[in-house]
Amino acid sequence: MGQKPITFLRQVLALCSYPELLEDTKFPEDAKKRARRILEACGGHSIGAYSASQGIECIRQDVARYIEKRDGGISSNPDNIYLSTGASDAIVTMLKLLVCGEGRDRTGVMISIPQYPLYSAALADLGAVQINYYLDEDKCWGLDVAELKRSLSEARQHCNPRVLCIINPGNPTGQVQSRQCIEDVIRFAKEEHLFLMADEVYQDNVYAEGCEFHSFKKVLFEMGPEYSSTVEMASFHSTSKCYMGECGFRGGYMEIINMDPEVKAQLIKLVSVRLCPPVPGQALLDLVVNPPQPDEPSYATFMKERTAVLAALAEKAKITEQIFNTVPGITCNPVQGAMYTFPRITLPQKAIDKAEAEGQAPDMLYCMRLLEEEGICLVPGSGFGQREGTFHFRMTILPPTEKLKIVLQKISAFHLRFTQEFS
Amino acid sequence: MTENGVSPRAKVLTIDTMNPTVKKVEYAVRGPIVQRAVELERELSEGMKKPFAEVIKANIGDAHAMGQQPITFFRQVLALCSYPELLNDSTFPEDAKSRARRILQSCGGNSMGSYSASQGIDSVRQDVARYIERRDGGVPCDPDNIYLTTGASDGIVTMLKLLVCGEGETRTGVMISIPQYPLYSAALAELGAVQINYYLNEEKCWSLDISELQRALDEARRHCNPRALCIINPGNPTGQVQSRECIEDVIRFAAKERLFLMADEVYQDNVYADGCHFHSFKKVLFEMGPEYSNTVELASFHSTSKCYMGECGFRGGYMEIINMDSEVKAQLTKLVSVRLCPPVPGQALMDLVVNPPQPGEPSYDNFIKERTATLNVLAEKAKLTEQVLNTVQGISCNPVQGAMYSFPCITIPEKAIKEATDNGQQPDMFYCMKMLEETGICLVPGSGFGQRDGTYHFRMTILPPTDKLKILLKKVKEFHQKFTEQYS
């Protein structure tokens, strides 16, 4: 959608790809230094060598240090860091380890509704039981422990719930959970003996006043040893989102907390079969967790670019919410974080009937029409899950601001036409 | 016990409460011996005294790690794609720039940082199709049948995933060579498929015998539903390059027995022995006429990790699908979409592999020079390895016709077999562990790949630089002699 990559990151990647450039004076010293360090950690000093299956060691160390800095000093052991091919890879790997049992003993995995459909896809692929817990649209997609309890009790009747997945900041919903909420979830996981999976790939994408990203790891440890020594958890991060947007590189990591050492050995064995995550993605991740520092040549430009990207996203989050909320029949919760808006749309009964007669989800009918009439491609809410009888779509806030405004106008106009047509 | 006398609660995820199929997975190439090698490296770097100055990792087909240089042109284009400002840099040749521009133009927002289509960048798939057509003497290739993947391993696992179904006696059986590259056994274990072993003939240079395929199949039919036949050519770990006739026989067999053919061809440029040629399954299939080319379902796999490129870390690869049912194809496309896309740098690299500098282009001479040098050195090392190992009493090494490994047969004295077995260890693991501890050389025991009962082997790469390889071979020879003596 036109977002520019961070110059420093791409300079280092170029240097790693073609080390002759280390002689080139147009590259800053701090970029060269990072490149040399990465290359030295690679077999034969080449990013073309396989790395260790868990990921290049010095990068895992850098990730651990990043986590410690982010979490106010709470220690992170590099041995608990696994680099991965995007966050998706690590999420699927963890779910793979967790799913077992037959019939009523089959592993159940709790996931929010709405959710990012990697989860439902992976659970379907693994034959696990998907346990839905509903986020509260009226409370800005907040998470209610009462709802977690309800869904868990119901699930216990037909499967063996063992895992709780949470996406924070949320996809598609964009909510940034409060610290209180995170504590409640951790407490719930402990009480109910659930493995926690915290998908935190949007951790830098926080826009709304009063909202802050609290990592599950940090909160867990601040709750004291009763929790921090017992709750089993995996946290996920990626190079695809935040201010980097480097989706194509497939960089990511997970941090494992309190995993049984015998299981850890199995995990290491499992990831070894696929040899290693892509090394360019690992290198990119290293730069994300080890960016230019205040005393380095690239710092000023880096901060400028990073700030500009995040500021633009924050602005677009606000515009999107504002404009959608002017449309009768569209209600848009604040886009507190992440990269999407998930507004609720009111569909006329006639449209719902037509869709159902055609065997189509009503919001799919709506989105297909929008695509055909305006060339705007959104994803219907049915693809993410929603309360029965409600309809939504997910739209990214990524197009450049001027284009976004046009898109928002067109959608608004479309909505009015559609409503008119089916009344 | 905690202070109040309550037992600490068991974890949610334990060895007993985890996915049982994952426990069955083994992958010897990075298994226990390699873990020990890494430990030894650490100990060495901490100043511990060892009978060797360095650990030599001859366990894995990683050319760059062993000092092989990347192809200059490829890395130039990748640098240009990573940091397009370099397109203004006069030190880069025009053909590199033109490739980079073309790749970037096919990327969202002209950036390698965008997700690509899940099947892979369109123009890259087209280039792959053209490469295949050129390679196969004009046999047409449809870009729609090309799926770019995260290394060949990704494509192989995806195909196996699609193929495996059924319960009990109808559970899908998948035929694979013994010895095999243990990605196959690992994937089959994880998917809960039935592994059907067909033995390659060590006496006949690891060739494939149809009667052996038939034997394996008939036996397997009693307890599972055989549906797929995997073949690695050139072979890993065995290095044999199958004859054209053999490939035709396999195709005929697959057609007759209704088996989905999976042809792992990642070493297709690594052919060294006189008289040996790479014949792609696709080409042979089509040259056998429509009776076969319209019916046999085939997936062929290639990668950027081997051949003359050795770019393992980029995780580039593709598969070509032939005669796949269109409904299944839709499912395949859906399945790969969940993981969004293969790494774009790997896709870009694959594009260069299939679309290298042409005669007349500025980078051509240098490219050919580098490529030829790399392949020649490998051929030389293949020969050297076979020669030296065959001078050792108790080691017998088939010609390394292709690929990157030797898989010699080793005679292990009875006493050693007994000691190993008493310790619950495979005799060749026992042998290799001893070798590691005494010489620092890390090989993979044959038991990690499969071998006939009562025979022992190890897999050693031919990748270390020639001089180092000579030393390696000498040490292996010395170790074998010492070991044999020690246990006689």
Short mmCIF file of C-alpha atoms in Angstrom, two decimals, chain B residues 10-162:
data_model
loop_
_atom_site.label_atom_id
_atom_site.label_comp_id
_atom_site.label_asym_id
_atom_site.label_seq_id
_atom_site.Cartn_x
_atom_site.Cartn_y
_atom_site.Cartn_z
CA ALA B 10 1.69 -30.94 36.56
CA LYS B 11 2.24 -28.73 33.56
CA VAL B 12 -0.38 -28.34 30.87
CA LEU B 13 2.08 -29.45 28.21
CA THR B 14 4.18 -32.49 29.08
CA ILE B 15 5.74 -35.33 27.17
CA ASP B 16 2.61 -37.34 27.95
CA THR B 17 0.10 -34.68 27.01
CA MET B 18 1.68 -33.53 23.78
CA ASN B 19 0.92 -34.51 20.20
CA PRO B 20 2.01 -38.17 19.96
CA THR B 21 2.88 -38.01 16.27
CA VAL B 22 5.47 -35.30 16.93
CA LYS B 23 7.21 -37.69 19.31
CA LYS B 24 7.61 -40.18 16.48
CA VAL B 25 9.44 -37.66 14.34
CA GLU B 26 13.21 -38.11 13.94
CA TYR B 27 15.56 -36.07 11.79
CA ALA B 28 19.06 -37.47 11.93
CA VAL B 29 20.69 -34.73 9.85
CA ARG B 30 20.27 -32.41 12.83
CA GLY B 31 19.85 -35.08 15.48
CA PRO B 32 21.79 -36.08 18.59
CA ILE B 33 25.17 -36.35 16.91
CA VAL B 34 24.94 -32.80 15.66
CA GLN B 35 23.82 -31.57 19.06
CA ARG B 36 26.93 -33.17 20.52
CA ALA B 37 29.06 -31.58 17.78
CA VAL B 38 27.69 -28.16 18.72
CA GLU B 39 28.48 -28.84 22.36
CA LEU B 40 32.04 -29.79 21.45
CA GLU B 41 32.42 -26.59 19.46
CA ARG B 42 31.36 -24.64 22.48
CA GLU B 43 33.79 -26.54 24.69
CA LEU B 44 36.61 -25.90 22.22
CA SER B 45 35.83 -22.21 22.10
CA GLU B 46 35.92 -22.13 25.89
CA GLY B 47 39.45 -23.49 25.79
CA MET B 48 38.80 -27.12 26.69
CA LYS B 49 41.44 -29.47 25.40
CA LYS B 50 40.37 -31.87 22.67
CA PRO B 51 42.21 -34.33 20.40
CA PHE B 52 41.31 -31.99 17.53
CA ALA B 53 41.55 -28.29 16.78
CA GLU B 54 38.15 -27.91 15.14
CA VAL B 55 34.85 -29.63 14.67
CA ILE B 56 34.14 -30.35 11.02
CA LYS B 57 30.46 -30.48 10.25
CA ALA B 58 30.28 -32.87 7.33
CA ASN B 59 26.73 -33.78 8.31
CA ILE B 60 24.64 -31.33 6.34
CA GLY B 61 24.43 -30.28 2.69
CA ASP B 62 25.30 -26.67 3.43
CA ALA B 63 27.79 -25.52 0.83
CA HIS B 64 28.31 -21.94 1.99
CA ALA B 65 28.98 -23.03 5.54
CA MET B 66 31.84 -25.07 4.13
CA GLY B 67 33.31 -22.10 2.26
CA GLN B 68 31.64 -22.32 -1.14
CA GLN B 69 31.21 -18.80 -2.52
CA PRO B 70 27.84 -17.47 -3.65
CA ILE B 71 27.29 -16.59 -7.29
CA THR B 72 28.17 -12.88 -7.61
CA PHE B 73 25.33 -12.04 -9.99
CA PHE B 74 22.68 -13.47 -7.67
CA ARG B 75 23.90 -11.49 -4.70
CA GLN B 76 24.15 -8.31 -6.72
CA VAL B 77 20.52 -8.59 -7.79
CA LEU B 78 19.43 -9.41 -4.24
CA ALA B 79 21.26 -6.35 -2.93
CA LEU B 80 19.57 -4.21 -5.59
CA CYS B 81 16.19 -5.63 -4.65
CA SER B 82 16.83 -5.08 -0.94
CA TYR B 83 17.98 -1.47 -1.35
CA PRO B 84 16.78 -0.10 -4.67
CA GLU B 85 18.79 3.12 -4.23
CA LEU B 86 21.65 0.98 -5.53
CA LEU B 87 20.01 1.02 -8.95
CA ASN B 88 21.74 4.40 -9.30
CA ASP B 89 25.08 2.87 -8.44
CA SER B 90 27.38 2.50 -11.41
CA THR B 91 29.26 -0.44 -9.90
CA PHE B 92 26.36 -2.78 -10.64
CA PRO B 93 26.09 -4.28 -14.13
CA GLU B 94 23.06 -3.47 -16.28
CA ASP B 95 21.80 -7.02 -16.48
CA ALA B 96 21.66 -7.24 -12.68
CA LYS B 97 19.75 -3.97 -12.57
CA SER B 98 17.33 -5.08 -15.23
CA ARG B 99 16.56 -8.32 -13.34
CA ALA B 100 16.10 -6.37 -10.11
CA ARG B 101 13.75 -3.86 -11.69
CA ARG B 102 11.66 -6.62 -13.15
CA ILE B 103 11.40 -8.41 -9.82
CA LEU B 104 10.57 -5.22 -7.93
CA GLN B 105 7.93 -4.29 -10.47
CA SER B 106 6.15 -7.55 -9.72
CA CYS B 107 6.18 -6.89 -6.01
CA GLY B 108 3.42 -5.01 -4.22
CA GLY B 109 4.47 -1.38 -3.85
CA ASN B 110 7.63 -2.37 -5.74
CA SER B 111 9.01 -3.75 -2.48
CA MET B 112 10.34 -7.18 -1.51
CA GLY B 113 8.75 -6.47 1.85
CA SER B 114 5.24 -7.03 0.50
CA TYR B 115 3.46 -10.34 0.75
CA SER B 116 3.37 -11.94 -2.70
CA ALA B 117 0.56 -14.05 -4.09
CA SER B 118 0.47 -17.30 -2.12
CA GLN B 119 1.40 -19.37 -5.14
CA GLY B 120 4.41 -17.08 -5.66
CA ILE B 121 5.14 -13.98 -7.73
CA ASP B 122 3.51 -14.39 -11.14
CA SER B 123 6.49 -13.32 -13.27
CA VAL B 124 8.78 -15.64 -11.31
CA ARG B 125 6.47 -18.57 -11.92
CA GLN B 126 6.49 -17.72 -15.60
CA ASP B 127 10.29 -17.67 -15.57
CA VAL B 128 10.31 -21.04 -13.80
CA ALA B 129 8.01 -22.45 -16.47
CA ARG B 130 10.29 -21.21 -19.23
CA TYR B 131 13.32 -22.70 -17.48
CA ILE B 132 11.60 -26.05 -17.26
CA GLU B 133 10.69 -25.90 -20.95
CA ARG B 134 14.29 -25.13 -21.92
CA ARG B 135 15.63 -27.81 -19.64
CA ASP B 136 13.20 -30.38 -20.98
CA GLY B 137 13.82 -29.77 -24.68
CA GLY B 138 10.64 -27.81 -25.26
CA VAL B 139 8.09 -29.93 -23.39
CA PRO B 140 5.55 -27.25 -22.44
CA CYS B 141 5.14 -26.04 -18.89
CA ASP B 142 2.15 -24.09 -17.58
CA PRO B 143 3.05 -21.40 -15.01
CA ASP B 144 -0.25 -22.16 -13.28
CA ASN B 145 1.20 -25.52 -12.34
CA ILE B 146 4.14 -23.92 -10.59
CA TYR B 147 4.01 -23.27 -6.85
CA LEU B 148 6.90 -21.41 -5.28
CA THR B 149 7.75 -22.78 -1.83
CA THR B 150 9.85 -22.18 1.28
CA GLY B 151 12.60 -24.55 0.17
CA ALA B 152 11.68 -27.84 -1.46
CA SER B 153 10.87 -29.30 1.98
CA ASP B 154 7.81 -27.05 2.21
CA GLY B 155 6.42 -28.25 -1.14
CA ILE B 156 7.09 -31.89 -0.27
CA VAL B 157 5.33 -31.63 3.10
CA THR B 158 2.40 -29.77 1.53
CA MET B 159 1.90 -32.49 -1.08
CA LEU B 160 2.14 -35.26 1.50
CA LYS B 161 -0.42 -33.43 3.60
CA LEU B 162 -2.87 -33.42 0.73
#
